[in-house]
XYZ file of N, CA and C in Angstrom:
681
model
N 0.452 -60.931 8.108
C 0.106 -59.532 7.820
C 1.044 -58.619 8.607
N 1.971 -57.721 8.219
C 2.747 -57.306 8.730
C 2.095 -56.062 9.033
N 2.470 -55.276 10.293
C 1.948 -53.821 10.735
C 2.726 -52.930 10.322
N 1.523 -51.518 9.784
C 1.554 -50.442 8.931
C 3.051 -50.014 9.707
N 3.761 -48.949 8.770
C 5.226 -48.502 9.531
C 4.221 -47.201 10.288
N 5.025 -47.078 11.350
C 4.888 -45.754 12.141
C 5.516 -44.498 11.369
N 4.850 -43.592 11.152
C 5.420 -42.186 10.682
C 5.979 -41.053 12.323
N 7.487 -41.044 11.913
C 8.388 -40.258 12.840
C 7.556 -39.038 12.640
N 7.112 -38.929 14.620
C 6.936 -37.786 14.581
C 7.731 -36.423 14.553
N 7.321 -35.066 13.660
C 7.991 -33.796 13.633
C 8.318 -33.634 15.082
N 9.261 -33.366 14.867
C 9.714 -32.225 16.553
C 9.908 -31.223 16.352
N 10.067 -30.519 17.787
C 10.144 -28.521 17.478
C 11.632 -28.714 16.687
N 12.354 -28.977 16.958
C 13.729 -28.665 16.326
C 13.709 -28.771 14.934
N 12.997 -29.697 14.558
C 12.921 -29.632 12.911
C 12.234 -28.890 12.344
N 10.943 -28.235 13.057
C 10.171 -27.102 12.310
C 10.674 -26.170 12.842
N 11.333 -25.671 13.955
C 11.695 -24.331 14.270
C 13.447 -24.254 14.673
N 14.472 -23.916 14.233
C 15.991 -23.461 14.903
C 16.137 -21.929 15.067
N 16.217 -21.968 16.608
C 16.314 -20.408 16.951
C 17.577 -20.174 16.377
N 18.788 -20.861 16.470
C 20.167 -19.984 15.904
C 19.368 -19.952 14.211
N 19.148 -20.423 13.427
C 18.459 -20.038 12.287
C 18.000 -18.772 12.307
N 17.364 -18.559 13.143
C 15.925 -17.762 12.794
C 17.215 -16.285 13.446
N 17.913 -16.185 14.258
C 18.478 -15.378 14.791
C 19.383 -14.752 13.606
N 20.058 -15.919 12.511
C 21.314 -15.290 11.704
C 20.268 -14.723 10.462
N 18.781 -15.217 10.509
C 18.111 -14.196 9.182
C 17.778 -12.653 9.291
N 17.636 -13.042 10.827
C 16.454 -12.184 11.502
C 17.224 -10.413 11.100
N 18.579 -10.275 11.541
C 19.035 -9.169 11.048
C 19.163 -8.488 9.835
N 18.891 -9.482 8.994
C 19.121 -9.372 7.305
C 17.669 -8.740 6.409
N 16.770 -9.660 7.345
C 15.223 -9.600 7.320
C 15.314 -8.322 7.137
N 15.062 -7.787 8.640
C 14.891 -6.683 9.131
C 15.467 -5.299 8.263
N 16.624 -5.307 7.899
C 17.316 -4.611 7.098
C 16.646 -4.403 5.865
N 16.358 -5.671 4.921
C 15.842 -5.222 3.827
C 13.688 -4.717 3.716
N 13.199 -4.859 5.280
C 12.147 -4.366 5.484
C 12.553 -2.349 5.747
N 13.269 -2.282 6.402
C 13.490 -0.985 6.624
C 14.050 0.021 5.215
N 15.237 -1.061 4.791
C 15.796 -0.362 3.707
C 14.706 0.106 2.230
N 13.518 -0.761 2.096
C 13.213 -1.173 0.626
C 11.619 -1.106 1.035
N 10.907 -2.749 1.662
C 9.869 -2.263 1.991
C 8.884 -1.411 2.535
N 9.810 -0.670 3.982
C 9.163 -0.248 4.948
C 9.031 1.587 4.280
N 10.372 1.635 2.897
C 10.838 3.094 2.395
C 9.626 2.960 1.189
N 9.285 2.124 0.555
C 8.435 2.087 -0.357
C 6.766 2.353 -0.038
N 6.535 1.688 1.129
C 5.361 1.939 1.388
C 5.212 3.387 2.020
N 5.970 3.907 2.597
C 6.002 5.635 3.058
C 5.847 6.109 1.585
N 7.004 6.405 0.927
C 6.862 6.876 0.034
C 5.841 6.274 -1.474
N 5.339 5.601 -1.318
C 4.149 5.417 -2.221
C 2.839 5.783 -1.834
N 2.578 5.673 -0.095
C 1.320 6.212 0.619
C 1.602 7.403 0.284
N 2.683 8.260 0.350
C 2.551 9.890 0.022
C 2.235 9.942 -1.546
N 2.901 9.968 -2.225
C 2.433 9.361 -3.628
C 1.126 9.255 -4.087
N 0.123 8.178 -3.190
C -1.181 7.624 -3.486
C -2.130 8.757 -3.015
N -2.063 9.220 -1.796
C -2.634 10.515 -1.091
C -2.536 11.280 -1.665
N -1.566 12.180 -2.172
C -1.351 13.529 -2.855
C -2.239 12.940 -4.713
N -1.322 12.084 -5.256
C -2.283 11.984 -6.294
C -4.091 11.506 -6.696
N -4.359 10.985 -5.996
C -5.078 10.256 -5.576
C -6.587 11.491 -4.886
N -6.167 12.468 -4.386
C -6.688 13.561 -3.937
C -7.015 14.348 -5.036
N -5.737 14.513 -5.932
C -6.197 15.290 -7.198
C -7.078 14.503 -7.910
N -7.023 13.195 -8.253
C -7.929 12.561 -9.449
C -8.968 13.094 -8.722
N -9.471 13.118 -7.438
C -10.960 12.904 -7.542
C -11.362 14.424 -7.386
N -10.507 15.568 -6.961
C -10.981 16.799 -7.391
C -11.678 17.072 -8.828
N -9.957 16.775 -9.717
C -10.588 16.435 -11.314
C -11.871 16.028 -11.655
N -11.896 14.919 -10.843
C -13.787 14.029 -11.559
C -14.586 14.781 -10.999
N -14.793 15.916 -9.628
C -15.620 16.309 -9.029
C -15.772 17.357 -9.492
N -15.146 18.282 -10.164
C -14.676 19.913 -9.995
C -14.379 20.198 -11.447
N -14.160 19.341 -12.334
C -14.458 19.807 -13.925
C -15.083 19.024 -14.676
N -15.089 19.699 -15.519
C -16.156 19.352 -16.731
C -15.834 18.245 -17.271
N -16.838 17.279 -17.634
C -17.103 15.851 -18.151
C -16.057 15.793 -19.237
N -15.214 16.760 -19.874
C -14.541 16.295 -21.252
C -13.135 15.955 -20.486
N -12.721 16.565 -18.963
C -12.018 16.594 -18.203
C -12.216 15.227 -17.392
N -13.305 15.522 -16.473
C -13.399 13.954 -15.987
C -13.791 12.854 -16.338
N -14.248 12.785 -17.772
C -14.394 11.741 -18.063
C -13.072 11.043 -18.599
N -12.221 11.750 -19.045
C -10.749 10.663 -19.337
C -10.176 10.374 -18.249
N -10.091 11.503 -17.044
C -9.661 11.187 -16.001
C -10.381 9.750 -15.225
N -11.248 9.902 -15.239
C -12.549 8.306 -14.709
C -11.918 6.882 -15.557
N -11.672 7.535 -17.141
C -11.372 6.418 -17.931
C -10.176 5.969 -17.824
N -8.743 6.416 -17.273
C -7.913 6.274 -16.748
C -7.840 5.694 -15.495
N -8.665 6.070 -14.470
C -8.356 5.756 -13.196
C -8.976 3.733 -13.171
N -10.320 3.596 -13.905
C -10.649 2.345 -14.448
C -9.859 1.023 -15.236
N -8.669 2.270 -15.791
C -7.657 1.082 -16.450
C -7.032 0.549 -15.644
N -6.319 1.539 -14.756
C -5.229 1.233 -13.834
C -6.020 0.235 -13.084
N -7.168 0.559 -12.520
C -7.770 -0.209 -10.916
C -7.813 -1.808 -11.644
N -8.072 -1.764 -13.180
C -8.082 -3.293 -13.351
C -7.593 -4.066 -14.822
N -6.336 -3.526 -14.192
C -5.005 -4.522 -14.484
C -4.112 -4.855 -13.468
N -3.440 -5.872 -13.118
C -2.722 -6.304 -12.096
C -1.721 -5.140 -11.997
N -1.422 -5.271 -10.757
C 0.288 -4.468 -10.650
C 1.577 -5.462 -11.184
N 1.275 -6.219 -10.976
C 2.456 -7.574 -11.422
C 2.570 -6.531 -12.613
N 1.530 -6.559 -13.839
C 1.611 -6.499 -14.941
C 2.405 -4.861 -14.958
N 2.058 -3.907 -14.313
C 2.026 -2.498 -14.456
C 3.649 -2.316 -13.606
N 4.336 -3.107 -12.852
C 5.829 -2.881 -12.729
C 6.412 -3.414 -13.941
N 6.037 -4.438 -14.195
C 7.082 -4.935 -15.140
C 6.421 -4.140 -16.820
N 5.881 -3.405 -16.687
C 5.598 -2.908 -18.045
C 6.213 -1.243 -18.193
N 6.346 -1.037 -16.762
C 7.314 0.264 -16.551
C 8.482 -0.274 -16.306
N 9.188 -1.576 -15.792
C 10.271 -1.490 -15.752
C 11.190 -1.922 -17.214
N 10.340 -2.236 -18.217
C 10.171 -2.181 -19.774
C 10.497 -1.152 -20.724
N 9.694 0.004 -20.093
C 10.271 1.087 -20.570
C 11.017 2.094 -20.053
N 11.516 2.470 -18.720
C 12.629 3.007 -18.540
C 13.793 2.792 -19.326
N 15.034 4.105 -18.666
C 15.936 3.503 -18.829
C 17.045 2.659 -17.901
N 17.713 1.513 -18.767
C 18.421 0.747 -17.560
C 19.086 1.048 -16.660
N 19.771 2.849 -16.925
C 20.136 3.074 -15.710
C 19.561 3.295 -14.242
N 18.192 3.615 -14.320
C 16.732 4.050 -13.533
C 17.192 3.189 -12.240
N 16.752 3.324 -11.432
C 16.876 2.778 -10.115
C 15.359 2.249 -10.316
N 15.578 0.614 -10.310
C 13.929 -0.001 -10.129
C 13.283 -0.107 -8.993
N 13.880 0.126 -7.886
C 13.215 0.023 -6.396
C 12.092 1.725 -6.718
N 12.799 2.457 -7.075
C 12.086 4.136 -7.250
C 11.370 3.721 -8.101
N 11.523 3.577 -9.340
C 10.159 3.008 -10.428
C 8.925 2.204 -9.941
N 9.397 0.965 -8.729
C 8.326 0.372 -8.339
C 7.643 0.976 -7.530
N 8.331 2.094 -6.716
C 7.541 2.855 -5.731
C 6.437 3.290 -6.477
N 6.708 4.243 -7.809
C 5.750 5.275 -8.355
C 4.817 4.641 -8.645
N 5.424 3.386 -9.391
C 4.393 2.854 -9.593
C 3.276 1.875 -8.749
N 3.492 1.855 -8.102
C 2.444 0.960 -6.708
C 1.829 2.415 -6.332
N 2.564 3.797 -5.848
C 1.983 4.951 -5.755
C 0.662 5.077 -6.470
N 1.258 5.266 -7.755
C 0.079 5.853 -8.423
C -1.039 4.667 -9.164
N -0.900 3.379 -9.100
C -1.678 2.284 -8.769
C -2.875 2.733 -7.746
N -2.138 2.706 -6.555
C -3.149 3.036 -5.289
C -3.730 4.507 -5.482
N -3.221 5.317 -6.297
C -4.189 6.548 -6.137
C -5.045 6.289 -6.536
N -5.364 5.258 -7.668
C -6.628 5.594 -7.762
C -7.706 4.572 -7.178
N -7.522 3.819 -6.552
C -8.174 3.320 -4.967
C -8.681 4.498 -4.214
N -7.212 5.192 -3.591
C -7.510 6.365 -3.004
C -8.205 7.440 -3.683
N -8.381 7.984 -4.764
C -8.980 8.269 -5.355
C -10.875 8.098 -5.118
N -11.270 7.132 -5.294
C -12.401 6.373 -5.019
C -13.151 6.800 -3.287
N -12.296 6.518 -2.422
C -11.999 6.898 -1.157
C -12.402 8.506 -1.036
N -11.907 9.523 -1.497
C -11.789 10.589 -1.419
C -13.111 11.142 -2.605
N -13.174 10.615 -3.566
C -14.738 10.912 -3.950
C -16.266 10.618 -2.844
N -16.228 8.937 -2.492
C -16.721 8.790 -1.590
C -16.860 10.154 0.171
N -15.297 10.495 0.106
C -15.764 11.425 0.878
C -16.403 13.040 1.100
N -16.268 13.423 -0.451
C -16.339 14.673 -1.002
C -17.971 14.410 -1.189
N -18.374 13.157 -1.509
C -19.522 13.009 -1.588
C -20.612 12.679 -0.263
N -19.840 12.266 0.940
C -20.630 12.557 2.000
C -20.951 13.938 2.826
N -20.124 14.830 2.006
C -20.410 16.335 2.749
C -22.000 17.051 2.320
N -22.160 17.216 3.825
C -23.701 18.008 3.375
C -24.076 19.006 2.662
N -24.702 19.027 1.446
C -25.502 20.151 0.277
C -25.368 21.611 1.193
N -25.975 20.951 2.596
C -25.819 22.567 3.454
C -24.671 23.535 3.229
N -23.585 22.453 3.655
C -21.728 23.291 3.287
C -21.694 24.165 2.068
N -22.281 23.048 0.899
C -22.081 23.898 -0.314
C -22.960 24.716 -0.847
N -23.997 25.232 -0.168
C -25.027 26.018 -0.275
C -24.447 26.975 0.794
N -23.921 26.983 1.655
C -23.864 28.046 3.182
C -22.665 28.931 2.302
N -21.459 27.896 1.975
C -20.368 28.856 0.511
C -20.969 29.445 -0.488
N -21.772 28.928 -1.086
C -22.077 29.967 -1.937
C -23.038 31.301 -1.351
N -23.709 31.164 -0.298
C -23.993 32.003 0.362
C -23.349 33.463 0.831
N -22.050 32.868 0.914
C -21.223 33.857 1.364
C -20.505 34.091 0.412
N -20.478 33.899 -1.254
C -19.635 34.135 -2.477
C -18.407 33.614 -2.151
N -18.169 32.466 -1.269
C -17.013 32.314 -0.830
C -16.215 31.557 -2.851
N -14.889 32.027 -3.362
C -14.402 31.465 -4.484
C -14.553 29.678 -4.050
N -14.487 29.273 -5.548
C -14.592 27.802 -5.511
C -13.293 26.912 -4.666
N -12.097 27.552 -5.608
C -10.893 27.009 -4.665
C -11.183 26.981 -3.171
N -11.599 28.528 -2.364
C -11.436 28.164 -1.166
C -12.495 27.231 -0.792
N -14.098 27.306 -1.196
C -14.956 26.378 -0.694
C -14.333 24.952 -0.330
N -12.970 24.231 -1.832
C -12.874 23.186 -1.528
C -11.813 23.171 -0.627
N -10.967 24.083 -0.296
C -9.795 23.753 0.614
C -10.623 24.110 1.778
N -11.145 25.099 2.393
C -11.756 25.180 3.519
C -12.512 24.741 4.129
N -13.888 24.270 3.260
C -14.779 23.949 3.763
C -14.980 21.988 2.930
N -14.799 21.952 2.023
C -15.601 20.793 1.844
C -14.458 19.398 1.792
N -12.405 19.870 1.638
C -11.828 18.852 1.790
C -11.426 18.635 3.287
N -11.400 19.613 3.873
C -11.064 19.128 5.306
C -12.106 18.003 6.511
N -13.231 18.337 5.564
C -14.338 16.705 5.891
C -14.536 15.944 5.314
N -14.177 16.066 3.713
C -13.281 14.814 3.229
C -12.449 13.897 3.450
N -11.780 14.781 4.203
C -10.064 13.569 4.952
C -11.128 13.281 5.593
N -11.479 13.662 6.969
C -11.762 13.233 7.776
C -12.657 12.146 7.753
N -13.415 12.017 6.477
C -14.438 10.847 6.632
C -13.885 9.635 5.966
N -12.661 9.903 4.914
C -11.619 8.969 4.492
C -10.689 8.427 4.803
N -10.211 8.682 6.056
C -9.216 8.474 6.869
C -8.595 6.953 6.727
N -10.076 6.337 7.845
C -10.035 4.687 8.104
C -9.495 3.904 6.531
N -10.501 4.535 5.803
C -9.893 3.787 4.122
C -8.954 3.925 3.671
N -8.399 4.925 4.297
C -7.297 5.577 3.527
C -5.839 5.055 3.793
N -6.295 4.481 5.180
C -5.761 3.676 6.328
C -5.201 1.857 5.866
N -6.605 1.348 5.246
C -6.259 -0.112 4.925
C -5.821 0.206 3.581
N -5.865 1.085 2.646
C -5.329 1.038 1.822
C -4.286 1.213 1.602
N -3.161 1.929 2.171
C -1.907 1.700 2.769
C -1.308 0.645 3.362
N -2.043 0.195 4.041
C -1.471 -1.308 4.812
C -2.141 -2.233 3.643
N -2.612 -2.379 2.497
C -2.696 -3.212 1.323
C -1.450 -2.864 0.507
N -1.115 -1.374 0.825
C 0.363 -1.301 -0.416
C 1.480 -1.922 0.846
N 1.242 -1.933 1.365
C 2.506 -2.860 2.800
C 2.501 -4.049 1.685
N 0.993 -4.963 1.983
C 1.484 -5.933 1.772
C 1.810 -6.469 0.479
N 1.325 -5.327 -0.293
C 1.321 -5.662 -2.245
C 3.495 -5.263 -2.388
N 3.748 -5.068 -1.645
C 5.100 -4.467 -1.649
C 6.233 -6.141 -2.318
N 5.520 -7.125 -1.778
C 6.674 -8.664 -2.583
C 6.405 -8.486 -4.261
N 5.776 -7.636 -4.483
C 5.418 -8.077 -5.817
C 6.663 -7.324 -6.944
N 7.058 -6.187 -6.457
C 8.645 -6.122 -6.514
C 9.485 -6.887 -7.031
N 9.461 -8.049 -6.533
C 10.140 -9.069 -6.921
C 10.030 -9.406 -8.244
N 9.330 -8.762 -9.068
C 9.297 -9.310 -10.544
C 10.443 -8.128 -11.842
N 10.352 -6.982 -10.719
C 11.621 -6.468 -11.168
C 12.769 -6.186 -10.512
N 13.180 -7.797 -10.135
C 14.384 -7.775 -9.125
C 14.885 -6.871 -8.410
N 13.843 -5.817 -7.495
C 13.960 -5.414 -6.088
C 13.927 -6.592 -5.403
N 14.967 -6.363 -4.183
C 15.057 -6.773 -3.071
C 14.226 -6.604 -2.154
N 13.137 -6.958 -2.213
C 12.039 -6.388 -0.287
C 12.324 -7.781 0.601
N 11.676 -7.574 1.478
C 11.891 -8.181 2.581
C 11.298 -9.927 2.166
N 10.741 -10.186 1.237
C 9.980 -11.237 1.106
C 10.782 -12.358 0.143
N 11.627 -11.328 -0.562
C 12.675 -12.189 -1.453
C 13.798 -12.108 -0.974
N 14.299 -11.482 0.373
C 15.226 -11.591 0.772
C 15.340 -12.818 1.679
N 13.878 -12.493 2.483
C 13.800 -14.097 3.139
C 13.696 -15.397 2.616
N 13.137 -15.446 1.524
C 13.417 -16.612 0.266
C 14.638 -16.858 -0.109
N 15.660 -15.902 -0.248
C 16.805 -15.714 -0.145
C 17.496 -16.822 1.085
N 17.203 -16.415 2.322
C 17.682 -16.960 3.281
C 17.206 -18.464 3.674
N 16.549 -18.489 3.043
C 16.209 -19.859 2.681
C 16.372 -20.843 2.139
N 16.970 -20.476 0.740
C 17.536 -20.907 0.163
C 19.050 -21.504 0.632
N 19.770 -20.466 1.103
C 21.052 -20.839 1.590
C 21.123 -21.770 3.143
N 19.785 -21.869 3.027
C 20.087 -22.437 4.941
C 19.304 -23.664 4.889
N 18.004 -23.724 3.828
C 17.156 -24.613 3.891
C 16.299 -24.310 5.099
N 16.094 -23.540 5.687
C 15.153 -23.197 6.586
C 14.001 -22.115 6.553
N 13.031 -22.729 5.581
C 12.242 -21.810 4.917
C 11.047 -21.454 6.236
N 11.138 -22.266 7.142
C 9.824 -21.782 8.293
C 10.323 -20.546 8.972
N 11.627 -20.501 9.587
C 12.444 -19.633 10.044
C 12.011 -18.482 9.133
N 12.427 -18.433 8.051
C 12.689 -17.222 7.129
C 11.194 -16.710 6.739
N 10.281 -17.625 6.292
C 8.338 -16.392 5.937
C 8.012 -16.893 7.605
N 8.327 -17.133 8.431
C 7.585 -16.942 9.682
C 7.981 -15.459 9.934
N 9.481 -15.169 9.992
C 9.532 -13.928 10.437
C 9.304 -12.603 9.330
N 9.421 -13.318 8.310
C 8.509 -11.799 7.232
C 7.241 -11.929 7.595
N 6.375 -12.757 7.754
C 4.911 -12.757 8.259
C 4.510 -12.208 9.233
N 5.770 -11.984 10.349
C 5.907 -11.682 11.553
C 6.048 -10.031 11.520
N 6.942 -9.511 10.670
C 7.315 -8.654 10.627
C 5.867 -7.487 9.246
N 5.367 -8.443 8.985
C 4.215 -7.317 7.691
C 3.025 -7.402 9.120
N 3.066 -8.475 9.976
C 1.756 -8.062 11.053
C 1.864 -7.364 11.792
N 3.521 -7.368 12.504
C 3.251 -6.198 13.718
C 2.839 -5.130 13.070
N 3.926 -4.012 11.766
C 3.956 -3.572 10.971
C 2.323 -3.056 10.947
N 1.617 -3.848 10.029
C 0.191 -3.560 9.727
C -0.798 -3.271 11.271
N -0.918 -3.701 12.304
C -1.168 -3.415 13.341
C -0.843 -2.548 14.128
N 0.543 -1.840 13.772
C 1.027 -0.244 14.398
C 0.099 0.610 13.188
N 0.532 0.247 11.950
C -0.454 1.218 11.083
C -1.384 1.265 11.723
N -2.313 0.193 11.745
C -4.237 0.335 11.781
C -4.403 1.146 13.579
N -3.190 0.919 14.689
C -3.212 1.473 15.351
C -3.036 3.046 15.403
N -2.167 3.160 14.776
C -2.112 4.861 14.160
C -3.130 5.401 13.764
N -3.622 4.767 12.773
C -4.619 5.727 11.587
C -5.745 5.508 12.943
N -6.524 4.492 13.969
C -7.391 4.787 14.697
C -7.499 5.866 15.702
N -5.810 6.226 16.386
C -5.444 7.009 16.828
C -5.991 8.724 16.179
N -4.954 8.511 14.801
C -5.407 9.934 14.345
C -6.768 10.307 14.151
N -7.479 9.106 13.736
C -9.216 9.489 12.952
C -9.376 10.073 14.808
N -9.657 9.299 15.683
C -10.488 10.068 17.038
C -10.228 11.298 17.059
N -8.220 11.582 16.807
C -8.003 12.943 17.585
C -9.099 13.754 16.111
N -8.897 13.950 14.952
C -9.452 14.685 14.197
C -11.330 14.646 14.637
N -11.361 13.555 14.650
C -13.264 13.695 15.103
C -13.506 14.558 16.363
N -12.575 14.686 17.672
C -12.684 15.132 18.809
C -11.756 16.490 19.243
């Protein structure tokens, strides 16, 4: 009866090469700043600003108004984004810059998340507010800019918060209309080196610190606004 073979154990050198990880690491980094890190700014502004209006719309006019607006915001929330880049990058034209197309579109994807968020908060303001405005004939516009959205943000903040650091991480999906983000670039570098631990260790590395300065921020801002 001959004895089972021994299986060679892994060593660090075979799961981890620092000169590896050093010649991605700049490349990484580059296409997080250039593509991902520019997409998620500019799609959180995007998602906020639009995203604010849908739910004025559903709150503030009439059912023939918010109800398409509601019926819209329901399509978007459930169909994939996979599906909703590559169905805009379908109909542009080919000259279009697709990194900007995917922005808008992950943007206005998430508005209406944010959207949801910002009803939720329009809807925790007390009857008092909007009884004390009409008290004072204050116009409707100002009631909502003065009095009833500025405790809106404030009670939407935190959500408003992970939902941004969800468009961080929904940002590889890009990749289906050959943008470059940081996730196919490191696949990229992987490819050419064969050192695929090196290359999603440090995109993994790089969407956590990332997401953890966010969630540190947005906790930051919610106190100063509560205090």
């Amino acid at each position: 009866m001959t004895a089972p073979a021994m299986v060679p154990a892994i060593t660090f050198d075979e799961f981890w090469n620092w000169g590896a990880a050093a010649e991605m690491l700049p490349e990484i980094l580059t296409a997080f700043v250039k593509v991902t890190l520019l997409v998620t700014v500019v799609g959180t502004v995007i998602a906020t600003i639009v995203g604010l209006l849908l739910a004025v719309l559903t709150q503030a006019t009439p059912r023939l108004v918010s109800g398409p607006v509601r019926w819209v915001m329901d399509v978007v929330r459930m169909t994939p984004l996979i599906v909703q880049l590559m169905f805009a990058s379908f109909l542009v034209p080919v000259s279009w810059n697709l990194m900007w197309v995917g922005t808008v579109v992950i943007g206005l994807h998430y508005a209406t998340y944010m959207a949801e968020s910002f009803i939720a908060g329009i809807a925790s303001v007390d009857k008092g507010q909007w009884e004390a405005s009409r008290a004072l004939s204050l116009p409707q516009g100002r009631t909502w800019r003065a009095v009833v959205l500025p405790q809106a943000l404030r009670a939407t903040l935190p959500s408003l918060g992970n939902w941004a650091i969800s468009m961080f991480k929904d940002t590889p999906y890009l990749f289906a209309i050959t943008v470059l983000e940081m996730v196919t670039v490191a696949q990229q570098a992987g490819d050419r080196t064969f050192r695929y631990n090196e290359a999603f260790t440090i995109a993994g590395l790089v969407f956590l610190v990332a997401s953890l300065v966010t969630a540190f921020a947005v906790r930051r801002l919610e106190k100063a606004l509560v205090y």
